[in-house]
CSV table of C-alpha atoms and ligand atoms in Angstrom, one decimal:
chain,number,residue,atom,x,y,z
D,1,UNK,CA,-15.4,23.5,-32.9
D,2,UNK,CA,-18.3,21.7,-34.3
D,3,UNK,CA,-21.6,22.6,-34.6
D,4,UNK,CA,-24.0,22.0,-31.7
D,5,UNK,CA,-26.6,19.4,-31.7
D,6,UNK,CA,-29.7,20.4,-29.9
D,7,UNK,CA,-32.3,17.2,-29.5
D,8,UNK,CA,-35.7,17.0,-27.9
D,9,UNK,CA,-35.9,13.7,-25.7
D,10,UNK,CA,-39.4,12.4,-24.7
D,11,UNK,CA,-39.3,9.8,-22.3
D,12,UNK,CA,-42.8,7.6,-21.3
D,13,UNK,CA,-41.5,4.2,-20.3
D,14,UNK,CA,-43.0,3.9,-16.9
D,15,UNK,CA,-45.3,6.5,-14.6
D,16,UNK,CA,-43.4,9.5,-15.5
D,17,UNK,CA,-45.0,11.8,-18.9
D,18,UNK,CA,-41.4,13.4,-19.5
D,19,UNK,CA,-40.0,15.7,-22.6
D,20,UNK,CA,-37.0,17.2,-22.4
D,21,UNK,CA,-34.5,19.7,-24.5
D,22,UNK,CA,-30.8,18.7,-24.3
D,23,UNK,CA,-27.4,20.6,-25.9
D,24,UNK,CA,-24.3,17.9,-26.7
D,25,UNK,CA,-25.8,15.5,-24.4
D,26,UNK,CA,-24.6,17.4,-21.4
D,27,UNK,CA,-26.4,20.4,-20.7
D,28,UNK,CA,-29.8,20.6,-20.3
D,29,UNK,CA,-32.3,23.4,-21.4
D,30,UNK,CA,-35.0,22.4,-20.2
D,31,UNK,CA,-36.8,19.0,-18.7
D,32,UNK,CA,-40.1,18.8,-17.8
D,33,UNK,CA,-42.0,15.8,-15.7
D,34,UNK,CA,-45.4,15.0,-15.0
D,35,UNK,CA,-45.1,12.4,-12.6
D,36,UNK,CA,-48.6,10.0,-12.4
D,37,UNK,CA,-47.7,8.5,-9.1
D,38,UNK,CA,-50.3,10.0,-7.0
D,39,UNK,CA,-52.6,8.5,-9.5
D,40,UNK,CA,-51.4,4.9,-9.0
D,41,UNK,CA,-50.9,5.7,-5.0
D,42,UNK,CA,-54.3,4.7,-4.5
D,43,UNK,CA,-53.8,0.8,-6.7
D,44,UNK,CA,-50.2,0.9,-4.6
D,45,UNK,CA,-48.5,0.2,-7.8
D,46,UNK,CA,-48.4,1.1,-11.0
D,47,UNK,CA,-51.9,0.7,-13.3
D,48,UNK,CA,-50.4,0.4,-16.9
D,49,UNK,CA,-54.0,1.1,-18.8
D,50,UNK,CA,-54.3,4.3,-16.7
D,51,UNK,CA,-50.3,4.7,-17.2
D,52,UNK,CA,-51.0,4.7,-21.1
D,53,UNK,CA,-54.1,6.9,-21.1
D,54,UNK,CA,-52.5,9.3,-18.8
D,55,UNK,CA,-49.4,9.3,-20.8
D,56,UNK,CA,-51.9,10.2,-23.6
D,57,UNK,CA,-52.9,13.1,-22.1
D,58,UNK,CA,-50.1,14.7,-21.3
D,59,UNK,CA,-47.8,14.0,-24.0
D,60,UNK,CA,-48.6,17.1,-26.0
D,61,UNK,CA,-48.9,19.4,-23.0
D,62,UNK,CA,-44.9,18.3,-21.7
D,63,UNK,CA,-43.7,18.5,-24.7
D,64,UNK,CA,-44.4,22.4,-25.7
D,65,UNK,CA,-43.6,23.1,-22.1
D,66,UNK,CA,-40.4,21.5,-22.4
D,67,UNK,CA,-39.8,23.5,-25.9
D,68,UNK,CA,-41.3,27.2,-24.3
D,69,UNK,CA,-39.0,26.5,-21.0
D,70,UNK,CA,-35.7,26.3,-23.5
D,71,UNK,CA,-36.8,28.9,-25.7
D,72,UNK,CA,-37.4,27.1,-28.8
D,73,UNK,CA,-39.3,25.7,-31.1
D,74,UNK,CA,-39.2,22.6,-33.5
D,75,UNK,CA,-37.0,24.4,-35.7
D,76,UNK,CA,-34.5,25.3,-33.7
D,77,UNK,CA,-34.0,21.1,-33.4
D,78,UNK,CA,-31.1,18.7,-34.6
D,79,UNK,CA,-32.9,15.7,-33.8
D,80,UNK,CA,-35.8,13.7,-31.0
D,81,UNK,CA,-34.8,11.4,-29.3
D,82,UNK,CA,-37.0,8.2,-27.5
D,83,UNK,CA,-37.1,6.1,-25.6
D,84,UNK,CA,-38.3,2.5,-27.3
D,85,UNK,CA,-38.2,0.2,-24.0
D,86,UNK,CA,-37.8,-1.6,-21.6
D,87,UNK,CA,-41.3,-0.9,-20.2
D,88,UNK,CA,-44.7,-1.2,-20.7
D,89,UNK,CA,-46.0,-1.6,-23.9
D,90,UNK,CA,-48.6,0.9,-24.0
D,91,UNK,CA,-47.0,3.6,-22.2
D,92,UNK,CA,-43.6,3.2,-24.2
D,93,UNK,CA,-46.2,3.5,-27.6
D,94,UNK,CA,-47.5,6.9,-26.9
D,95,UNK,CA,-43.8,8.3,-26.2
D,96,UNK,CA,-42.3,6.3,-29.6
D,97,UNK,CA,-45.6,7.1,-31.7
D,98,UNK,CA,-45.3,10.8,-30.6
D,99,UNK,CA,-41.5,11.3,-31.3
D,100,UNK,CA,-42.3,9.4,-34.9
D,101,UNK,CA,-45.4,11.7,-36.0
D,102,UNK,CA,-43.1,14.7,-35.0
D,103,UNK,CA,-40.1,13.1,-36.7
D,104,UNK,CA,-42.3,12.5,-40.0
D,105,UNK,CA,-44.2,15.9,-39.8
D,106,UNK,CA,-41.0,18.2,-39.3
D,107,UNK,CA,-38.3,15.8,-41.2
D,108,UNK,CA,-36.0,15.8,-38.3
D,109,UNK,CA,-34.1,12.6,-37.3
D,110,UNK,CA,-35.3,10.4,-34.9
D,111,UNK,CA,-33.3,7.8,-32.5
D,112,UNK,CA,-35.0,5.5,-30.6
D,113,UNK,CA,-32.7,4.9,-27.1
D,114,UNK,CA,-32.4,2.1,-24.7
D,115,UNK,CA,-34.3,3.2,-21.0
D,116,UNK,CA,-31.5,2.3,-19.0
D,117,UNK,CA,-28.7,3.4,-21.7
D,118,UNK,CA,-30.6,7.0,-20.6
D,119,UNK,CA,-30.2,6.2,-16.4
D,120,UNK,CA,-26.4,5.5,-17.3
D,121,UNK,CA,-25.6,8.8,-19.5
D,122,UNK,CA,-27.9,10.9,-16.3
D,123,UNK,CA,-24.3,10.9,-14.9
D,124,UNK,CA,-22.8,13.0,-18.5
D,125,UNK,CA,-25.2,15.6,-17.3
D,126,UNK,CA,-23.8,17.1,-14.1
D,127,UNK,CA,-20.3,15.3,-14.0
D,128,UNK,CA,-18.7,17.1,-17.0
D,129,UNK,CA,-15.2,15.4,-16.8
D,130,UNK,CA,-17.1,11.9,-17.1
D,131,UNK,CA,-16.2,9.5,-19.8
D,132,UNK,CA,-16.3,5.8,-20.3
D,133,UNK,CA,-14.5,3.6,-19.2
D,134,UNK,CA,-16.5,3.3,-16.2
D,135,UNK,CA,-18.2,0.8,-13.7
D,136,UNK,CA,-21.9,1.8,-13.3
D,137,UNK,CA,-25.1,0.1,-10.6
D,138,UNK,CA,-28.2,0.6,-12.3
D,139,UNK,CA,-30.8,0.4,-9.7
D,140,UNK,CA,-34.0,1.2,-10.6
D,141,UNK,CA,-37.8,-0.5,-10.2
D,142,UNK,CA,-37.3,-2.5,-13.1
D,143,UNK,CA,-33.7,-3.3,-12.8
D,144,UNK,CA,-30.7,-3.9,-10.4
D,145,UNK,CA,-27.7,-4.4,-13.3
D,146,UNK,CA,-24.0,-4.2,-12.8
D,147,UNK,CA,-22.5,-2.6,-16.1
D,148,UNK,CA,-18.7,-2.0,-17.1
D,149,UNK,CA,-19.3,1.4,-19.9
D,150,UNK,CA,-17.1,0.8,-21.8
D,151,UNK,CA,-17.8,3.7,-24.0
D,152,UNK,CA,-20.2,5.5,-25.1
D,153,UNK,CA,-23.3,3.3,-26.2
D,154,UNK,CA,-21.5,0.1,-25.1
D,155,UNK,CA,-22.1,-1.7,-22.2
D,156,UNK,CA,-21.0,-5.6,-20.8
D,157,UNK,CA,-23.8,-6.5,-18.1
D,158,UNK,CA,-21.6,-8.4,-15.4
D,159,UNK,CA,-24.1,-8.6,-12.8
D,160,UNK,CA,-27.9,-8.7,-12.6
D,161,UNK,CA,-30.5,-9.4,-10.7
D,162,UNK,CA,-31.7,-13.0,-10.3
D,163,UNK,CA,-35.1,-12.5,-9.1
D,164,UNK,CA,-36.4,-8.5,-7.5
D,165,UNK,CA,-35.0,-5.4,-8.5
D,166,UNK,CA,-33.5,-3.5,-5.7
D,167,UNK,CA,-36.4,-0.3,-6.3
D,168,UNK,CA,-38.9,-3.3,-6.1
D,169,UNK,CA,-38.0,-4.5,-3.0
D,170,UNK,CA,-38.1,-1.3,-1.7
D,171,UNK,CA,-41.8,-0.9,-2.8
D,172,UNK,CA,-42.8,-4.4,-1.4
D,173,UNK,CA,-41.4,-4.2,2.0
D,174,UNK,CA,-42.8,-0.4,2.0
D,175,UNK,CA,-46.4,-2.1,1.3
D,176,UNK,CA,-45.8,-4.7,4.0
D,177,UNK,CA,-45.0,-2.1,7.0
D,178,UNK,CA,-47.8,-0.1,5.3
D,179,UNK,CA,-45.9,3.1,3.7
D,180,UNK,CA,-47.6,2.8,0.4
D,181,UNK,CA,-46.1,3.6,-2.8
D,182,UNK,CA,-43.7,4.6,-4.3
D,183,UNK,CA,-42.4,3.0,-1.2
D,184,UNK,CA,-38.5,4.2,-1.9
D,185,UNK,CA,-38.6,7.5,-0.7
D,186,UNK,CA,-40.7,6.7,2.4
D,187,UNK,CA,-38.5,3.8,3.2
D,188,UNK,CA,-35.6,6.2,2.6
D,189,UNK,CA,-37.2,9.1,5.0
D,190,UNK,CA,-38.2,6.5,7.7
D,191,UNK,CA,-34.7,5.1,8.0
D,192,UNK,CA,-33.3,8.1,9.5
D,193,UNK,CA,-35.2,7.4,12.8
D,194,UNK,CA,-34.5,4.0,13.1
D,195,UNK,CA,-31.5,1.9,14.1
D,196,UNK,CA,-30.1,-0.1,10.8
D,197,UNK,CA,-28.5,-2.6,13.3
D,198,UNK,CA,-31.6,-3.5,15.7
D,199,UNK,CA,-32.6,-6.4,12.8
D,200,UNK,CA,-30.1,-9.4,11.3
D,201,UNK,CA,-31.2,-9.3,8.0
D,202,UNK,CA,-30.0,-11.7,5.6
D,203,UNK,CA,-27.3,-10.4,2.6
D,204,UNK,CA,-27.8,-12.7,-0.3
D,205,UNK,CA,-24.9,-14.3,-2.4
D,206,UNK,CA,-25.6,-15.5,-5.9
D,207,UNK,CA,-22.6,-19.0,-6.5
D,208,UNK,CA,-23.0,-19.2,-9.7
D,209,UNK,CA,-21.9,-15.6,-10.3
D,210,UNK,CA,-20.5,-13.4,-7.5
D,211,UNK,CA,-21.8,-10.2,-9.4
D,212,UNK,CA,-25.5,-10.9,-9.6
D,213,UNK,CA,-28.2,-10.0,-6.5
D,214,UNK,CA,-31.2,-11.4,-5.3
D,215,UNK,CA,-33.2,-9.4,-3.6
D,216,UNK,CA,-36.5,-11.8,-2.7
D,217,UNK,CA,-34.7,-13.9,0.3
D,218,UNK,CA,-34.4,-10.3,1.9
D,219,UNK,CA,-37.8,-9.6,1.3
D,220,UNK,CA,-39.6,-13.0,2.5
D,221,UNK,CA,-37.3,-12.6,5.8
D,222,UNK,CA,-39.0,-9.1,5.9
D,223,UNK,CA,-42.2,-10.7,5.7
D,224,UNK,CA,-41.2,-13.1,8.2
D,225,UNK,CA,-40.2,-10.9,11.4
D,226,UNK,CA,-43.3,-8.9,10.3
D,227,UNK,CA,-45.6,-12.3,10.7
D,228,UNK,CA,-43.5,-13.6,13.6
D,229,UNK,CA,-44.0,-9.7,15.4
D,230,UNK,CA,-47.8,-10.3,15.2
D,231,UNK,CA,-48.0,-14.1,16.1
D,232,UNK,CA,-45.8,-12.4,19.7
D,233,UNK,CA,-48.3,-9.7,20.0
D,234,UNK,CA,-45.5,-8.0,20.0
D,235,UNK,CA,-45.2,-3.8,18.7
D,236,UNK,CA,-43.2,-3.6,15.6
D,237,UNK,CA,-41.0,-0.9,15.2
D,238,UNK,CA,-41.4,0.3,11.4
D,239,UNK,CA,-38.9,2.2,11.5
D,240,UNK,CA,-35.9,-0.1,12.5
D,241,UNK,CA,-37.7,-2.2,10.4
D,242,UNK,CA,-37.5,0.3,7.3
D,243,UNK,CA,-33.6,0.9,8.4
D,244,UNK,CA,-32.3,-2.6,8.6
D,245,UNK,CA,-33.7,-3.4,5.3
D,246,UNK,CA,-32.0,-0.9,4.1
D,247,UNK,CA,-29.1,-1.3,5.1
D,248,UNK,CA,-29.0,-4.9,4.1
D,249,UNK,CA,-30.3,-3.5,0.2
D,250,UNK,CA,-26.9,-0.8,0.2
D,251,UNK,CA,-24.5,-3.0,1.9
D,252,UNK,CA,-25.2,-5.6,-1.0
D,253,UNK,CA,-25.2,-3.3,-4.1
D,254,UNK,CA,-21.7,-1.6,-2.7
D,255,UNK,CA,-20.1,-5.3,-2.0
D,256,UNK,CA,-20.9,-6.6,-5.4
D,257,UNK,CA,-19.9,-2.7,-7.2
D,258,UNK,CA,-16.6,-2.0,-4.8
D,259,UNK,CA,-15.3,-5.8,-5.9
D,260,UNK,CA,-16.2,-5.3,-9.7
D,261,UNK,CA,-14.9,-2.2,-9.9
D,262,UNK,CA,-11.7,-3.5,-8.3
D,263,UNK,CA,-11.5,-7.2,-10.2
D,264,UNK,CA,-12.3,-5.0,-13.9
D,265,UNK,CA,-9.5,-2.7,-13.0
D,266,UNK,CA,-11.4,0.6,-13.5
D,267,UNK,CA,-10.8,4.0,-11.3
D,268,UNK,CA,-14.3,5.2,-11.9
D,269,UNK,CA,-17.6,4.5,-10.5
D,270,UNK,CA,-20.9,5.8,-11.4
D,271,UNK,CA,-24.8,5.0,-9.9
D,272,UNK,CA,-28.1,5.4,-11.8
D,273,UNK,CA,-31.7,5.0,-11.7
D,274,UNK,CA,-34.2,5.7,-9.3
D,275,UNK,CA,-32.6,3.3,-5.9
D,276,UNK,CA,-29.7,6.0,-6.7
D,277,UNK,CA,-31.6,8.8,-5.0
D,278,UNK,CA,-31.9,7.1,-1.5
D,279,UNK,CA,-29.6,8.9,0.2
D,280,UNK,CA,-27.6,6.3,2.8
D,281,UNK,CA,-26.8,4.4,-0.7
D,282,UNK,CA,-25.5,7.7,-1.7
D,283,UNK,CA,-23.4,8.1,1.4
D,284,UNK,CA,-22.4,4.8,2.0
D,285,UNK,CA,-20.4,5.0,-1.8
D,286,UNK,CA,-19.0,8.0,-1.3
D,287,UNK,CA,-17.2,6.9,1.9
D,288,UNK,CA,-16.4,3.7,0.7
D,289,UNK,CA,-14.9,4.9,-2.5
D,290,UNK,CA,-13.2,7.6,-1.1
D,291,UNK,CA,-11.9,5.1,1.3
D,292,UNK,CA,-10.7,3.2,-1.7
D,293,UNK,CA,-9.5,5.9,-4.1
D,294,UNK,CA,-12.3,5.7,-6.5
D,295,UNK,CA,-13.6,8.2,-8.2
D,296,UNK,CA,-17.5,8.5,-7.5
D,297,UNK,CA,-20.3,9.9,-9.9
D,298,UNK,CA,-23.8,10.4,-9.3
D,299,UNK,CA,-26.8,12.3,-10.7
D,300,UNK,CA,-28.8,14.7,-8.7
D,301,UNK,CA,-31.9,13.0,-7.8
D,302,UNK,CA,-34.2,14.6,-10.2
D,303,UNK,CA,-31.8,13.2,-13.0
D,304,UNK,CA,-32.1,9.5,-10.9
D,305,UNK,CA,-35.8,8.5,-11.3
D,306,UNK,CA,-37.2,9.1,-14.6
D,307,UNK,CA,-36.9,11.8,-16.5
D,308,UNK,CA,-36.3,12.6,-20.2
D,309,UNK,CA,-33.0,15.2,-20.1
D,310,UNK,CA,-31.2,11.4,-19.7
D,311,UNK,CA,-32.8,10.1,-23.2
D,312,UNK,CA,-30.8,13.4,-24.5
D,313,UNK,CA,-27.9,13.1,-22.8
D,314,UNK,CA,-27.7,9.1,-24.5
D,315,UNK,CA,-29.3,10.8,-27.5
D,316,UNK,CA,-26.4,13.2,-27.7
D,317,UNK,CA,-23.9,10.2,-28.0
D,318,UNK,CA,-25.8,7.9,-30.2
D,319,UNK,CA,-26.8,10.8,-32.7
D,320,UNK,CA,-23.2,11.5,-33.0
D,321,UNK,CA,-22.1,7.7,-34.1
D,322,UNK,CA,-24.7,8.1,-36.6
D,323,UNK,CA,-27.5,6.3,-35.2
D,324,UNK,CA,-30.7,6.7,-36.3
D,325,UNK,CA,-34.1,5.2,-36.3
D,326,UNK,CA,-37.0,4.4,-39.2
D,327,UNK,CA,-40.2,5.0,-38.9
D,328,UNK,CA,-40.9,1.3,-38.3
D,329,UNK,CA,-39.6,2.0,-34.4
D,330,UNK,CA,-41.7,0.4,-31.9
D,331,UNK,CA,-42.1,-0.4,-28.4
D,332,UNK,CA,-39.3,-3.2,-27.5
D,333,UNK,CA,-40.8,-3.8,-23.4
D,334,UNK,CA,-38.1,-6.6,-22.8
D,335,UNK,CA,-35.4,-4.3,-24.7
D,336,UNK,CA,-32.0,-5.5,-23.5
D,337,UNK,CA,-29.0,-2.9,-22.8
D,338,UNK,CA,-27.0,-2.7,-26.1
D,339,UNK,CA,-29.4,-4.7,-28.5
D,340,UNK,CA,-30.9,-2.5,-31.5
M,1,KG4,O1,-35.7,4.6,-12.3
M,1,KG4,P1,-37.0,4.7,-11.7
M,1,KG4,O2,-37.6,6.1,-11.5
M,1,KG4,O3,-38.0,3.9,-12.6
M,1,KG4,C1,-37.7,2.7,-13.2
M,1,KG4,O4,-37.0,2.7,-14.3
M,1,KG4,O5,-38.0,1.6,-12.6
M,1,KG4,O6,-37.0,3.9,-10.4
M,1,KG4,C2,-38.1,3.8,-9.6
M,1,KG4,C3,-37.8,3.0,-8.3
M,1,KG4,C4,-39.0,2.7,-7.4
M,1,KG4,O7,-38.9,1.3,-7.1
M,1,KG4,C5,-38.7,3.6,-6.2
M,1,KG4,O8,-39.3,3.0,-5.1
M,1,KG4,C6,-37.2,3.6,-6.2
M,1,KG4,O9,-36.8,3.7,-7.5
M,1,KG4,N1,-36.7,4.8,-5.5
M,1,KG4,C7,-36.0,4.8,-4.3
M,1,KG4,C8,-35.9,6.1,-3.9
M,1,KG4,N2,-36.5,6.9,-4.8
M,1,KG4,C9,-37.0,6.1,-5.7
M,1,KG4,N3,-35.5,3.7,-3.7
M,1,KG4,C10,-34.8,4.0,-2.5
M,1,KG4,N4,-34.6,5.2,-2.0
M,1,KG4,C11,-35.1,6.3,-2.7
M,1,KG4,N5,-34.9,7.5,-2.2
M,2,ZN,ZN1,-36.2,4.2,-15.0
């Protein structure tokens, strides 16, 4: 049996100040997250200056409670993992300058890793019988991507979204029936006392490539039976309004994922990123892959939005092959999956 490798993961790409310590990629020690998001509530979105000075200000503070929750200190470390991008600039440069000043001062190795490369591996943490090859939605804020794993640290992006992520679209439409942000979780929460079939809305197809989304179409005819409610006079009800689009988001992402997993030939499934904690999506694949003999995999929902125990868990497997990053590693914001 080898030897264990222990790696502090930091984790800054977005609104979420996150450090975390990870064993072999798979079990987590500790993983701490301040979360800024009542700080942008008031903006409804996400400020980066105030993102990066927050991120600032934190940094240090997350990081030894991440180290005092696991019982350890620096020296008790194999390696620190990062996250380099995508993201915004600023907030990606505290988390990448910290990791390389505590990289340089202590000696240890540092890797920088690949934001949604860490929503992927969430799914090493809790499923322990995981391993690639597997079909994986990434659906985040930033991203709606369809990726066949093919193993560890290698990914072939089949389908992607043309225009809105499917988180995004989830935020707007929250904005327009005035839930505020992140609008998600209170889309997700007002769904459950509405009807999903009181509103036709429409379920985008892509022709040039029957694995990519689009997500805006959905979103203007939102807008639309929002406008065309007021022009009536007539009482919108937010909450069928919050369901239907919903339901037009999941049954989308589980056409598109049940047909690639099916055409690429693969027996696993997997979901990431923060769309991954709404729970009808959750539901709707596990009865649909049950239904079709697929094996499903998803993280807890602490391990779907942002956090850093995922930057160890792809840490883990990229350490292992060998990878490791200079000193010259800098924020990459349009990083794409599997580029170095
Ligand atoms: O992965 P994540 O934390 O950050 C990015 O990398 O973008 O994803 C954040 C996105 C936001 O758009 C948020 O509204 C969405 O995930 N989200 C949800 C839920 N929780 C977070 N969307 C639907 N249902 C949820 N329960
Ligand atoms: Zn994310």
């Amino acid at each position: 049996m080898s030897r264990d490798v222990v790696l502090l993961s930091i984790e800054s790409s977005c609104d979420e100040t996150a450090a975390a310590v990870v064993k072999n990629g798979r079990e987590v020690l500790s993983n701490v997250i301040y979360s800024q998001i009542a700080l942008h509530t008031e903006f409804g979105g996400v400020v980066p200056e105030i993102a990066s000075r927050k991120h600032i200000e934190k940094i240090n503070q997350v990081i030894e409670q991440a180290l005092s929750d696991a019982g350890m200190t620096l020296a008790d470390l194999d390696g620190i993992a990062v996250t380099y991008g995508p993201g915004l600039v600023g907030a990606l440069l505290v988390g990448v300058s910290e990791a390389k000043a505590i990289s340089f001062a202590t000696g240890l190795p540092l890797i920088g890793i690949h934001h949604i490369e860490g929503h992927i591996s969430a799914n090493y943490i809790e499923n322990k019988d995981l391993e690639p090859p597997f079909v994986c939605l990434v659906a985040s804020g930033g991203h709606s991507h369809l990726v066949v794993v093919k193993d560890y640290g290698e990914y072939e992006i089949i389908g992607r979204t043309r225009d809105d992520a499917a988180g995004e679209a989830f935020d707007k439409v929250a904005r327009a029936i005035g839930l505020g942000y992140p609008g998600g979780p209170k889309v997700d929460k007002l769904s459950k006392e509405g009807n999903p079939d009181a509103i036709s809305f429409p379920r985008a197809k892509v022709d040039e490539n029957e694995y990519d989304f689009s997500f805006s179409g959905l979103k203007s005819a939102v807008l639309n039976y929002l406008n065309a409610c007021q022009m009536k006079g007539e009482e919108v009800n937010r909450a069928d309004v919050a369901a239907s689009f919903q339901k037009a988001v999941i049954d989308v992402l589980v056409e598109h994922s049940m047909h690639a997993v099916k055409e690429f030939g693969y027996d696993k499934f997997a979901i990431a990123g923060g769309v991954a904690s709404n729970s009808s999506l959750r539901k709707a694949f596990e009865e649909r892959c049950a239904a079709e003999g697929i094996q499903f995999y998803h993280p807890s929902p602490i391990y779907c939005t942002d956090n850093a125990a995922m930057i160890g868990a792809a840490g883990y497997y990229e350490y292992v092959k060998g990878v490791r990053s200079g000193y010259d590693l800098n924020a990459v914001p349009g990083l794409k999956l599997g580029e170095r």
